[in-house]
Amino acid sequence: MRHLTDSLATEPDTAQAHLKWVNTFAGLGPGFFSELAPSPLPSPYWVGRNRAHARELGLEEHWLESAEALAALTGNQPLPGARPLAGVYSGHQFGVWAGQLGDGRALLLGEIETPLGPQEIQLKGAGRTPYSRMGDGRAVLRSSIREFLCSEAMHGLGIPTTRALCVTGSDAPVRREEIETAAVVTRTAPSFIRFGHFEHFSYRNQPEQLRALADYVISRFYPACRDARQPYAALLQAVSERTARMMAAWQAVGFCHGVMNTDNMSILGLTIDYGPFQFLDAFDPGHVCNHSDEQGRYAYNRQPNMAYWNLFCLGQALLPLIDNQEDALAALESYKTVFPDALQARMRAKLGLPDEQPGDKALIDSTFQLLAANRVDYTIFWRRLCGLSTQSGHEPVRDLFFDRESFNAWLLQYSERIAPVDSALRADLMLKSNPKFVLRNHLGEEAIQAAKLKDFSQVDTLLALLQAPFDEHPGQDAFAGFPPDWAASIAISCSS
Ligand code: AMP
Ligand code: MG
């Protein structure tokens, strides 16, 4: 029989998280971080909650509804068992060695056991740390909503990423180009270790710490490397391969990260640190989404090379642990095959080709060229292409092109290739590979403007769509349309 007191245990305000903390990163020792508590924010409120992720983490059902969670995830109240710390790392920013950086505004609360395996919980925007340099340790509402939604959008797209559990806000003012308000994103990942962590200890000539860090990463995340002839070269190769697959996923979906500095590169090949990112609207290979990136270093079509450059920085950092340079270079070499193979596989799926045939690379290249020449909306093109030869026919696709003759020529080539493929099978593969919904800049912007007026409903709506971006979601076509004219004038900089 249920007792009345049973329901008290799940009463929102008394809910307990019952988190099982393991905190293995803290075991690396004091050279890797500074322990400190988050700085509280006044009168926090919920901005967005990811209940699906709460369930995946095995959190108590009502915990995300509780005052305890609101306080704890804003950094206003400690969670029993957590051991908050800011990690130290360095990095190359825009191609230049930047020296020590570190968690300037993120605090790792610790690591918990979950059904997904151990997960670290981090509060981004939780106040100043010893690594804040000139910064205020805060994150603004605008950038926090963008990170929250984009993490989950990427996950919904099947792209490796850090996750986001929630965003809380406060009316506390934060100075950027103008005065904004503060927010905290709760992020989760198996680890937030970056290439820059390795660079930090390598450049400081601290081989023992470098080795301890590499051994930690190998034992927890790359156990197969332990048995390799050269474990640290094997680690470099494994990271190169994961990074290559992540880059293929970005390019295929038209994602621009914007700040691919080595301190923003995850050792687990996860998309991390969402700042001035953008999903392409019109297909422009040279598109630069970060208005602070004047050289276009991180343009869409340069991203794969920039990832490779970053892997060289990681290789350089690991050299003291790898017996000879040839082994390091050989480990990096794998990127050159894994990236193109993974990209081709993703593009074949987008085209609805279940197997690989000799002319496929040429077909994929000519598709990219055609889209670029006509500045076609990237997401809409692929989604409309799913309907080719089914109910909607090829007119909706053709309508996207001003150069109809080139389109017709391409269509002929494509039609020949897909002729032997079962059309139901092809449509099914394509609908699973070409999202209807991506987090376009203007969608994020509209949700942000409403949130600034304390209407968080669009954050919820977008979260639900982006978590299942391949589904039709009848009645929500307004979120799958062309960007409005004003979208072109949204300027996204590093300021966050
Ligand atoms: P990002 O390029 O945004 O990933 O940040 C680069 C570095 O600057 C990291 O060390 C961040 O922790 C730090 N940082 C960025 N914004 C702030 C801020 N408002 N306060 C303190 N540190 C910051
Ligand atoms: Mg960063």
Coordinates of C-alpha atoms and ligand atoms in Angstrom, one line a residue:
M1 CA 0.0 0.0 0.0
R2 CA 1.2 3.5 -0.8
H3 CA 1.7 5.7 2.2
L4 CA 0.9 9.4 2.1
T5 CA 4.6 10.1 2.9
D6 CA 5.6 8.3 -0.3
S7 CA 4.3 11.1 -2.3
L8 CA 6.2 13.6 -0.2
A9 CA 9.4 12.0 -1.5
T10 CA 8.5 13.2 -5.0
E11 CA 7.0 16.5 -4.0
P12 CA 8.8 18.9 -6.2
D13 CA 10.5 21.1 -3.6
T14 CA 11.8 18.2 -1.5
A15 CA 13.0 16.1 -4.5
Q16 CA 16.5 14.7 -4.1
A17 CA 18.7 14.0 -7.0
H18 CA 20.2 10.8 -5.5
L19 CA 23.3 11.2 -7.7
K20 CA 26.1 8.8 -7.4
W21 CA 29.3 10.8 -7.7
V22 CA 32.5 9.2 -8.8
N23 CA 34.6 12.3 -9.7
T24 CA 37.5 10.5 -11.4
F25 CA 38.9 13.6 -13.1
A26 CA 39.5 15.1 -9.7
G27 CA 41.7 12.0 -9.0
L28 CA 44.3 13.4 -11.4
G29 CA 45.5 15.8 -8.7
P30 CA 45.8 19.4 -8.0
G31 CA 48.1 20.3 -11.0
F32 CA 45.1 19.7 -13.3
F33 CA 42.5 22.1 -11.8
S34 CA 41.6 24.5 -9.0
E35 CA 38.8 23.6 -6.7
L36 CA 36.2 26.3 -6.0
A37 CA 32.5 26.7 -5.6
P38 CA 30.3 28.4 -8.2
S39 CA 29.3 32.0 -7.6
P40 CA 25.6 32.3 -6.9
L41 CA 23.2 34.3 -9.1
P42 CA 20.1 36.2 -7.7
S43 CA 16.6 34.8 -8.1
P44 CA 17.1 32.2 -10.8
Y45 CA 14.4 30.9 -13.0
W46 CA 14.1 28.0 -15.5
V47 CA 14.7 28.9 -19.2
G48 CA 14.9 25.4 -20.7
R49 CA 14.8 21.9 -19.4
N50 CA 15.7 18.8 -21.3
R51 CA 13.5 16.1 -19.6
A52 CA 14.5 13.5 -22.2
H53 CA 18.1 13.8 -21.2
A54 CA 17.2 13.8 -17.5
R55 CA 15.6 10.5 -18.1
E56 CA 18.6 9.2 -20.0
L57 CA 20.8 10.2 -17.1
G58 CA 18.5 8.3 -14.7
L59 CA 17.7 11.4 -12.7
E60 CA 14.7 11.2 -10.4
E61 CA 11.6 12.0 -12.4
H62 CA 10.6 15.2 -10.6
W63 CA 14.1 16.5 -9.8
L64 CA 14.2 18.9 -12.7
E65 CA 10.9 20.4 -11.4
S66 CA 12.4 21.0 -8.0
A67 CA 13.7 24.2 -6.3
E68 CA 16.7 22.2 -5.3
A69 CA 17.6 21.5 -8.9
L70 CA 17.1 25.1 -9.9
A71 CA 19.4 26.3 -7.1
A72 CA 22.0 23.6 -7.6
L73 CA 22.2 24.0 -11.4
T74 CA 22.5 27.8 -11.1
G75 CA 25.4 27.2 -8.7
N76 CA 23.5 28.6 -5.7
Q77 CA 23.5 25.5 -3.6
P78 CA 26.0 22.6 -3.5
L79 CA 25.0 19.1 -4.4
P80 CA 26.1 16.6 -1.8
G81 CA 29.0 14.6 -3.2
A82 CA 29.9 17.1 -6.0
R83 CA 33.4 18.4 -6.0
P84 CA 33.4 21.6 -8.1
L85 CA 36.5 22.5 -9.9
A86 CA 37.8 24.5 -12.9
G87 CA 40.2 22.6 -15.2
V88 CA 43.4 24.2 -16.7
Y89 CA 44.2 23.9 -20.3
S90 CA 46.0 25.9 -23.0
G91 CA 45.6 26.1 -26.7
H92 CA 46.1 27.5 -30.2
Q93 CA 43.6 30.2 -31.0
F94 CA 43.2 31.2 -34.7
G95 CA 46.4 29.5 -35.5
V96 CA 48.5 31.2 -32.8
W97 CA 49.7 29.8 -29.5
A98 CA 47.6 31.5 -26.8
G99 CA 49.2 29.9 -23.7
Q100 CA 47.2 29.2 -20.7
L101 CA 43.4 29.4 -21.0
G102 CA 41.4 27.0 -18.8
D103 CA 37.8 26.9 -17.6
G104 CA 37.2 30.6 -17.3
R105 CA 33.6 30.3 -16.7
A106 CA 32.7 26.6 -16.6
L107 CA 32.8 24.6 -13.4
L108 CA 32.9 20.8 -13.4
L109 CA 30.6 19.7 -10.6
G110 CA 32.0 16.2 -10.9
E111 CA 31.0 12.9 -12.5
I112 CA 28.0 10.8 -11.8
E113 CA 27.1 7.2 -12.6
T114 CA 24.3 7.1 -15.1
P115 CA 22.6 4.5 -17.4
L116 CA 24.7 6.1 -20.2
G117 CA 27.8 5.4 -18.3
P118 CA 29.7 7.9 -16.2
Q119 CA 29.0 11.5 -17.1
E120 CA 30.5 14.7 -16.1
I121 CA 28.3 17.6 -15.1
Q122 CA 29.5 21.1 -15.9
L123 CA 27.9 24.5 -15.2
K124 CA 28.9 27.0 -17.9
G125 CA 28.6 30.6 -16.7
A126 CA 29.0 29.8 -13.0
G127 CA 31.3 32.7 -12.1
R128 CA 34.9 33.6 -12.1
T129 CA 37.7 31.1 -11.8
P130 CA 41.5 31.4 -11.6
Y131 CA 41.4 31.0 -15.4
S132 CA 39.0 33.8 -16.1
R133 CA 41.7 36.2 -17.2
M134 CA 39.8 39.4 -18.0
G135 CA 36.4 37.7 -18.3
D136 CA 33.6 37.9 -15.8
G137 CA 33.0 34.2 -15.6
R138 CA 29.5 34.6 -16.9
A139 CA 27.5 33.5 -19.9
V140 CA 24.5 35.5 -21.3
L141 CA 21.0 34.2 -21.9
R142 CA 21.4 34.5 -25.7
S143 CA 24.4 32.3 -26.0
S144 CA 23.2 29.9 -23.3
I145 CA 20.0 29.2 -25.3
R146 CA 22.0 28.7 -28.4
E147 CA 24.3 26.2 -26.8
F148 CA 21.4 24.4 -25.1
L149 CA 19.4 24.0 -28.3
C150 CA 22.3 23.3 -30.6
S151 CA 23.8 20.5 -28.4
E152 CA 20.5 18.8 -28.5
A153 CA 20.0 19.5 -32.2
M154 CA 23.4 17.9 -33.0
H155 CA 22.5 14.9 -30.8
G156 CA 19.2 14.6 -32.6
L157 CA 21.1 14.6 -35.9
G158 CA 23.2 11.7 -34.7
I159 CA 26.4 13.9 -34.5
P160 CA 28.7 13.3 -31.5
T161 CA 28.4 16.2 -29.1
T162 CA 28.4 17.3 -25.5
R163 CA 24.8 17.4 -24.2
A164 CA 22.8 20.0 -22.4
L165 CA 20.4 19.3 -19.5
C166 CA 19.0 22.7 -18.8
V167 CA 19.5 26.5 -18.8
T168 CA 18.6 28.7 -15.9
G169 CA 18.5 32.4 -16.0
S170 CA 18.8 35.4 -13.7
D171 CA 18.1 39.1 -14.2
A172 CA 21.7 39.8 -13.0
P173 CA 23.2 42.2 -15.6
V174 CA 26.1 41.0 -17.7
R175 CA 28.1 43.5 -19.8
R176 CA 28.8 42.5 -23.4
E177 CA 28.4 44.9 -26.4
E178 CA 25.3 45.9 -24.5
I179 CA 24.0 44.9 -21.1
E180 CA 22.4 41.5 -21.2
T181 CA 21.4 39.0 -18.4
A182 CA 23.1 36.0 -17.0
A183 CA 22.4 32.4 -17.6
V184 CA 23.9 29.0 -16.8
V185 CA 23.9 26.0 -19.0
T186 CA 24.2 22.6 -17.4
R187 CA 26.3 20.4 -19.8
T188 CA 27.1 16.8 -19.7
A189 CA 29.7 14.6 -21.4
P190 CA 31.8 11.6 -20.5
S191 CA 34.6 14.1 -20.4
F192 CA 35.3 17.7 -21.2
I193 CA 39.0 17.1 -21.9
R194 CA 40.3 19.1 -24.9
F195 CA 43.3 18.9 -27.1
G196 CA 44.4 22.0 -25.2
H197 CA 44.7 20.0 -22.0
F198 CA 47.5 18.0 -23.6
E199 CA 49.1 21.1 -25.1
H200 CA 49.1 22.7 -21.7
F201 CA 51.3 20.1 -20.0
S202 CA 53.5 19.5 -23.1
Y203 CA 54.3 23.2 -23.5
R204 CA 55.1 23.5 -19.8
N205 CA 57.5 20.6 -20.1
Q206 CA 55.6 18.5 -17.5
P207 CA 55.9 15.0 -19.0
E208 CA 54.6 13.3 -15.9
Q209 CA 51.4 15.2 -15.9
L210 CA 51.2 14.7 -19.7
R211 CA 51.5 11.0 -19.2
A212 CA 49.0 10.8 -16.4
L213 CA 46.5 12.7 -18.5
A214 CA 47.1 10.4 -21.5
D215 CA 46.8 7.3 -19.3
Y216 CA 43.6 8.6 -17.8
V217 CA 42.1 9.2 -21.2
I218 CA 43.3 5.8 -22.5
S219 CA 42.1 3.8 -19.5
R220 CA 38.6 5.4 -19.5
F221 CA 37.8 6.1 -23.1
Y222 CA 40.3 4.3 -25.4
P223 CA 41.1 1.1 -23.5
A224 CA 42.0 -0.7 -26.8
C225 CA 45.0 1.6 -27.1
R226 CA 46.6 0.2 -24.0
D227 CA 47.5 -3.0 -25.8
A228 CA 48.9 -1.3 -28.8
R229 CA 52.6 -1.5 -29.6
Q230 CA 52.8 2.3 -29.0
P231 CA 49.8 3.3 -26.8
Y232 CA 50.2 7.0 -27.2
A233 CA 50.5 6.9 -31.0
A234 CA 47.4 4.6 -30.9
L235 CA 45.6 7.3 -28.9
L236 CA 46.5 9.9 -31.4
Q237 CA 45.2 7.7 -34.2
A238 CA 42.0 6.9 -32.4
V239 CA 41.3 10.6 -31.7
S240 CA 42.2 11.4 -35.4
E241 CA 39.6 8.9 -36.5
R242 CA 36.9 10.1 -34.2
T243 CA 37.6 13.7 -35.2
A244 CA 37.5 12.7 -38.9
R245 CA 34.0 11.2 -38.4
M246 CA 32.8 14.2 -36.5
M247 CA 34.0 16.5 -39.3
A248 CA 32.3 14.4 -41.9
A249 CA 29.1 14.7 -40.0
W250 CA 29.4 18.5 -39.7
Q251 CA 30.1 18.9 -43.4
A252 CA 27.3 16.6 -44.5
V253 CA 24.7 18.5 -42.4
G254 CA 26.1 22.0 -43.2
F255 CA 27.2 22.8 -39.7
C256 CA 29.8 25.6 -39.2
H257 CA 31.4 25.6 -35.7
G258 CA 33.0 29.1 -35.9
V259 CA 35.8 28.7 -33.4
M260 CA 37.7 25.6 -34.0
N261 CA 40.6 26.5 -31.7
T262 CA 42.5 23.6 -30.1
D263 CA 40.9 24.5 -26.8
N264 CA 37.5 23.8 -28.4
M265 CA 38.4 20.4 -29.7
S266 CA 37.2 17.4 -27.6
I267 CA 39.6 14.5 -27.0
L268 CA 36.5 12.3 -27.5
G269 CA 35.6 13.7 -30.9
L270 CA 32.5 15.5 -29.6
T271 CA 31.3 18.8 -30.9
I272 CA 32.0 21.2 -28.0
D273 CA 31.7 24.8 -27.0
Y274 CA 28.9 26.2 -29.1
G275 CA 29.5 29.9 -29.8
P276 CA 29.1 31.6 -33.1
F277 CA 28.0 28.3 -34.9
Q278 CA 25.6 28.3 -37.8
F279 CA 23.8 25.8 -39.9
L280 CA 24.1 26.9 -43.6
D281 CA 21.1 28.5 -45.1
A282 CA 22.0 29.0 -48.8
F283 CA 24.9 26.7 -49.7
D284 CA 28.1 28.8 -49.8
P285 CA 31.2 26.7 -49.4
G286 CA 33.2 29.7 -48.2
H287 CA 30.7 30.8 -45.6
V288 CA 32.2 32.3 -42.4
C289 CA 29.7 32.2 -39.6
N290 CA 31.8 34.0 -37.0
H291 CA 31.9 37.8 -37.5
S292 CA 35.1 37.9 -35.4
D293 CA 36.9 35.6 -37.9
E294 CA 38.1 38.2 -40.3
Q295 CA 40.5 35.9 -42.2
G296 CA 37.8 33.2 -42.7
R297 CA 40.1 30.7 -41.0
Y298 CA 37.1 28.6 -39.9
A299 CA 35.0 28.9 -43.1
Y300 CA 32.7 26.0 -43.8
N301 CA 34.9 24.5 -46.5
R302 CA 38.1 24.9 -44.4
Q303 CA 36.8 23.1 -41.4
P304 CA 38.1 19.6 -42.3
N305 CA 41.6 21.0 -42.9
M306 CA 41.4 23.0 -39.6
A307 CA 40.6 19.9 -37.7
Y308 CA 43.6 18.2 -39.3
W309 CA 45.8 21.2 -38.3
N310 CA 44.5 20.9 -34.7
L311 CA 45.3 17.2 -34.7
F312 CA 48.9 18.1 -35.6
C313 CA 48.9 20.3 -32.5
L314 CA 47.7 17.4 -30.5
G315 CA 50.4 15.2 -32.1
Q316 CA 53.0 17.8 -31.3
A317 CA 51.8 17.8 -27.7
L318 CA 51.9 14.0 -27.4
L319 CA 55.4 13.7 -29.0
P320 CA 57.3 13.5 -25.7
L321 CA 55.3 10.3 -25.1
I322 CA 55.7 8.8 -28.6
D323 CA 59.0 7.3 -29.3
N324 CA 59.5 8.8 -32.7
Q325 CA 58.0 11.4 -35.0
E326 CA 57.3 8.8 -37.7
D327 CA 54.8 7.0 -35.5
A328 CA 53.1 10.3 -34.7
L329 CA 52.8 11.2 -38.4
A330 CA 51.6 7.7 -39.3
A331 CA 48.9 8.1 -36.6
L332 CA 47.7 11.4 -38.1
E333 CA 47.7 10.0 -41.6
S334 CA 44.5 8.0 -40.8
Y335 CA 42.5 11.2 -40.9
K336 CA 43.2 11.5 -44.7
T337 CA 41.3 8.3 -45.4
V338 CA 38.7 8.2 -42.6
F339 CA 37.4 11.7 -43.3
P340 CA 36.7 11.3 -47.0
D341 CA 35.3 7.8 -46.5
A342 CA 33.0 9.0 -43.8
L343 CA 31.9 12.0 -45.8
Q344 CA 31.2 10.0 -48.9
A345 CA 29.2 7.5 -46.8
R346 CA 27.1 10.3 -45.3
M347 CA 26.5 11.9 -48.7
R348 CA 25.6 8.6 -50.3
A349 CA 22.9 8.2 -47.6
K350 CA 21.7 11.7 -48.3
L351 CA 21.4 10.8 -51.9
G352 CA 19.6 7.6 -51.0
L353 CA 22.3 5.3 -52.3
P354 CA 22.4 2.2 -50.2
D355 CA 25.6 0.9 -51.7
E356 CA 28.8 2.4 -53.2
Q357 CA 29.5 2.5 -56.9
P358 CA 32.4 3.9 -59.0
G359 CA 30.8 7.1 -60.2
D360 CA 29.5 8.1 -56.8
K361 CA 32.2 10.5 -55.8
A362 CA 31.8 12.4 -59.0
L363 CA 28.1 12.6 -58.5
I364 CA 28.6 13.9 -54.9
D365 CA 31.1 16.5 -56.1
S366 CA 28.8 17.7 -58.9
T367 CA 25.9 18.0 -56.4
F368 CA 28.0 20.3 -54.2
Q369 CA 29.0 22.3 -57.3
L370 CA 25.5 22.7 -58.4
L371 CA 24.3 23.8 -55.0
A372 CA 27.1 26.3 -54.7
A373 CA 26.5 27.8 -58.1
N374 CA 22.8 28.3 -57.4
R375 CA 23.2 29.2 -53.7
V376 CA 20.5 26.7 -53.0
D377 CA 19.1 26.4 -49.4
Y378 CA 21.1 23.4 -48.2
T379 CA 18.6 21.8 -45.8
I380 CA 15.5 22.4 -48.0
F381 CA 17.2 21.0 -51.1
W382 CA 18.0 17.7 -49.4
R383 CA 14.6 17.3 -47.7
R384 CA 12.8 18.1 -51.0
L385 CA 15.0 15.6 -52.8
C386 CA 13.6 12.9 -50.5
G387 CA 10.2 13.3 -52.3
L388 CA 11.7 12.9 -55.8
S389 CA 9.7 10.3 -57.8
T390 CA 7.2 9.8 -55.0
Q391 CA 4.2 12.0 -54.4
S392 CA 5.8 15.4 -55.0
G393 CA 7.9 14.7 -58.1
H394 CA 11.0 16.8 -59.0
E395 CA 9.3 20.2 -59.5
P396 CA 9.8 21.3 -55.9
V397 CA 13.5 20.5 -56.2
R398 CA 13.8 22.1 -59.6
D399 CA 12.2 25.3 -58.3
L400 CA 15.2 25.9 -56.0
F401 CA 17.5 26.5 -59.0
F402 CA 17.7 29.5 -61.2
D403 CA 20.0 27.6 -63.7
R404 CA 17.4 25.0 -64.7
E405 CA 19.6 23.5 -67.5
S406 CA 22.4 22.6 -65.1
F407 CA 19.8 21.2 -62.7
N408 CA 18.2 19.1 -65.5
A409 CA 21.7 17.8 -66.5
W410 CA 22.4 16.9 -62.9
L411 CA 18.9 15.3 -62.5
L412 CA 19.6 13.1 -65.5
Q413 CA 22.9 11.9 -64.0
Y414 CA 21.2 11.3 -60.6
S415 CA 18.1 9.6 -62.1
E416 CA 20.4 7.1 -63.9
R417 CA 22.2 6.3 -60.7
I418 CA 19.1 5.7 -58.7
A419 CA 17.1 3.8 -61.4
P420 CA 18.1 0.4 -60.0
V421 CA 17.5 1.4 -56.4
D422 CA 14.1 0.5 -54.9
S423 CA 12.4 3.8 -54.4
A424 CA 10.7 3.0 -51.1
L425 CA 14.1 1.9 -49.7
R426 CA 15.7 5.1 -51.1
A427 CA 13.1 7.4 -49.7
D428 CA 13.4 5.7 -46.3
L429 CA 17.2 6.1 -46.2
M430 CA 16.9 9.7 -47.4
L431 CA 14.3 10.7 -44.8
K432 CA 16.5 9.4 -42.1
S433 CA 19.6 11.2 -43.5
N434 CA 18.2 14.6 -44.5
P435 CA 16.7 16.5 -41.5
K436 CA 13.6 18.6 -41.9
F437 CA 14.6 20.8 -38.9
V438 CA 18.0 22.4 -38.1
L439 CA 18.7 25.2 -35.7
R440 CA 18.9 28.1 -38.2
N441 CA 20.2 31.4 -36.8
H442 CA 16.8 33.1 -37.2
L443 CA 15.0 30.3 -35.3
G444 CA 17.4 30.6 -32.4
E445 CA 17.1 34.4 -32.6
E446 CA 13.3 34.4 -32.3
A447 CA 13.4 32.1 -29.3
I448 CA 16.0 34.3 -27.7
Q449 CA 14.0 37.5 -28.2
A450 CA 10.9 35.9 -26.7
A451 CA 13.0 34.5 -23.8
K452 CA 14.3 38.0 -23.1
L453 CA 10.7 38.9 -22.4
K454 CA 10.3 35.8 -20.2
D455 CA 8.4 33.7 -22.8
F456 CA 10.3 30.4 -22.9
S457 CA 7.8 28.5 -25.0
Q458 CA 9.8 28.7 -28.2
V459 CA 12.8 27.2 -26.5
D460 CA 10.6 24.2 -25.6
T461 CA 9.1 24.1 -29.1
L462 CA 12.5 24.1 -30.8
L463 CA 13.9 21.6 -28.4
A464 CA 11.1 19.1 -29.2
L465 CA 11.6 19.6 -33.0
L466 CA 15.3 19.5 -32.9
Q467 CA 15.4 16.4 -30.8
A468 CA 13.6 14.5 -33.6
P469 CA 14.7 16.5 -36.7
F470 CA 13.9 13.8 -39.2
D471 CA 10.3 13.5 -38.2
E472 CA 7.6 15.4 -40.1
H473 CA 6.0 17.2 -37.1
P474 CA 2.8 18.1 -38.9
G475 CA 1.7 21.7 -38.3
Q476 CA 5.3 22.9 -37.6
D477 CA 6.3 23.7 -41.2
A478 CA 7.0 27.3 -40.2
F479 CA 10.2 26.0 -38.5
A480 CA 11.3 24.2 -41.6
G481 CA 11.0 27.1 -44.1
F482 CA 13.5 29.4 -45.8
P483 CA 15.1 32.0 -43.6
P484 CA 13.5 35.4 -43.7
D485 CA 15.5 38.3 -45.3
W486 CA 16.5 39.7 -41.9
A487 CA 18.4 36.4 -41.1
A488 CA 21.3 37.6 -43.3
S489 CA 21.9 40.5 -41.0
I490 CA 22.2 38.5 -37.8
A491 CA 25.8 39.0 -36.7
I492 CA 27.1 36.3 -34.5
S493 CA 30.5 37.0 -32.9
C494 CA 32.6 35.3 -30.2
S495 CA 30.9 37.5 -27.6
S496 CA 28.9 35.2 -25.4
Ligands
AMP1 P1 35.7 30.2 -26.1 O1 36.4 30.6 -27.3 O2 34.4 30.8 -25.9 O3 35.6 28.7 -26.0 O4 36.6 30.7 -24.8 C1 38.0 30.7 -24.8 C2 38.5 30.9 -23.4 O5 38.0 32.1 -22.8 C3 38.2 29.8 -22.4 O6 39.3 29.7 -21.6 C4 37.0 30.4 -21.7 O7 36.8 29.8 -20.5 C5 37.3 31.8 -21.6 N1 36.2 32.7 -21.5 C6 35.3 33.0 -22.5 N2 34.3 33.8 -22.0 C7 34.6 34.1 -20.7 C8 34.1 34.9 -19.7 N3 33.0 35.6 -19.9 N4 34.7 34.9 -18.5 C9 35.8 34.2 -18.3 N5 36.4 33.4 -19.2 C10 35.8 33.4 -20.4
MG2 MG 36.1 27.2 -25.3

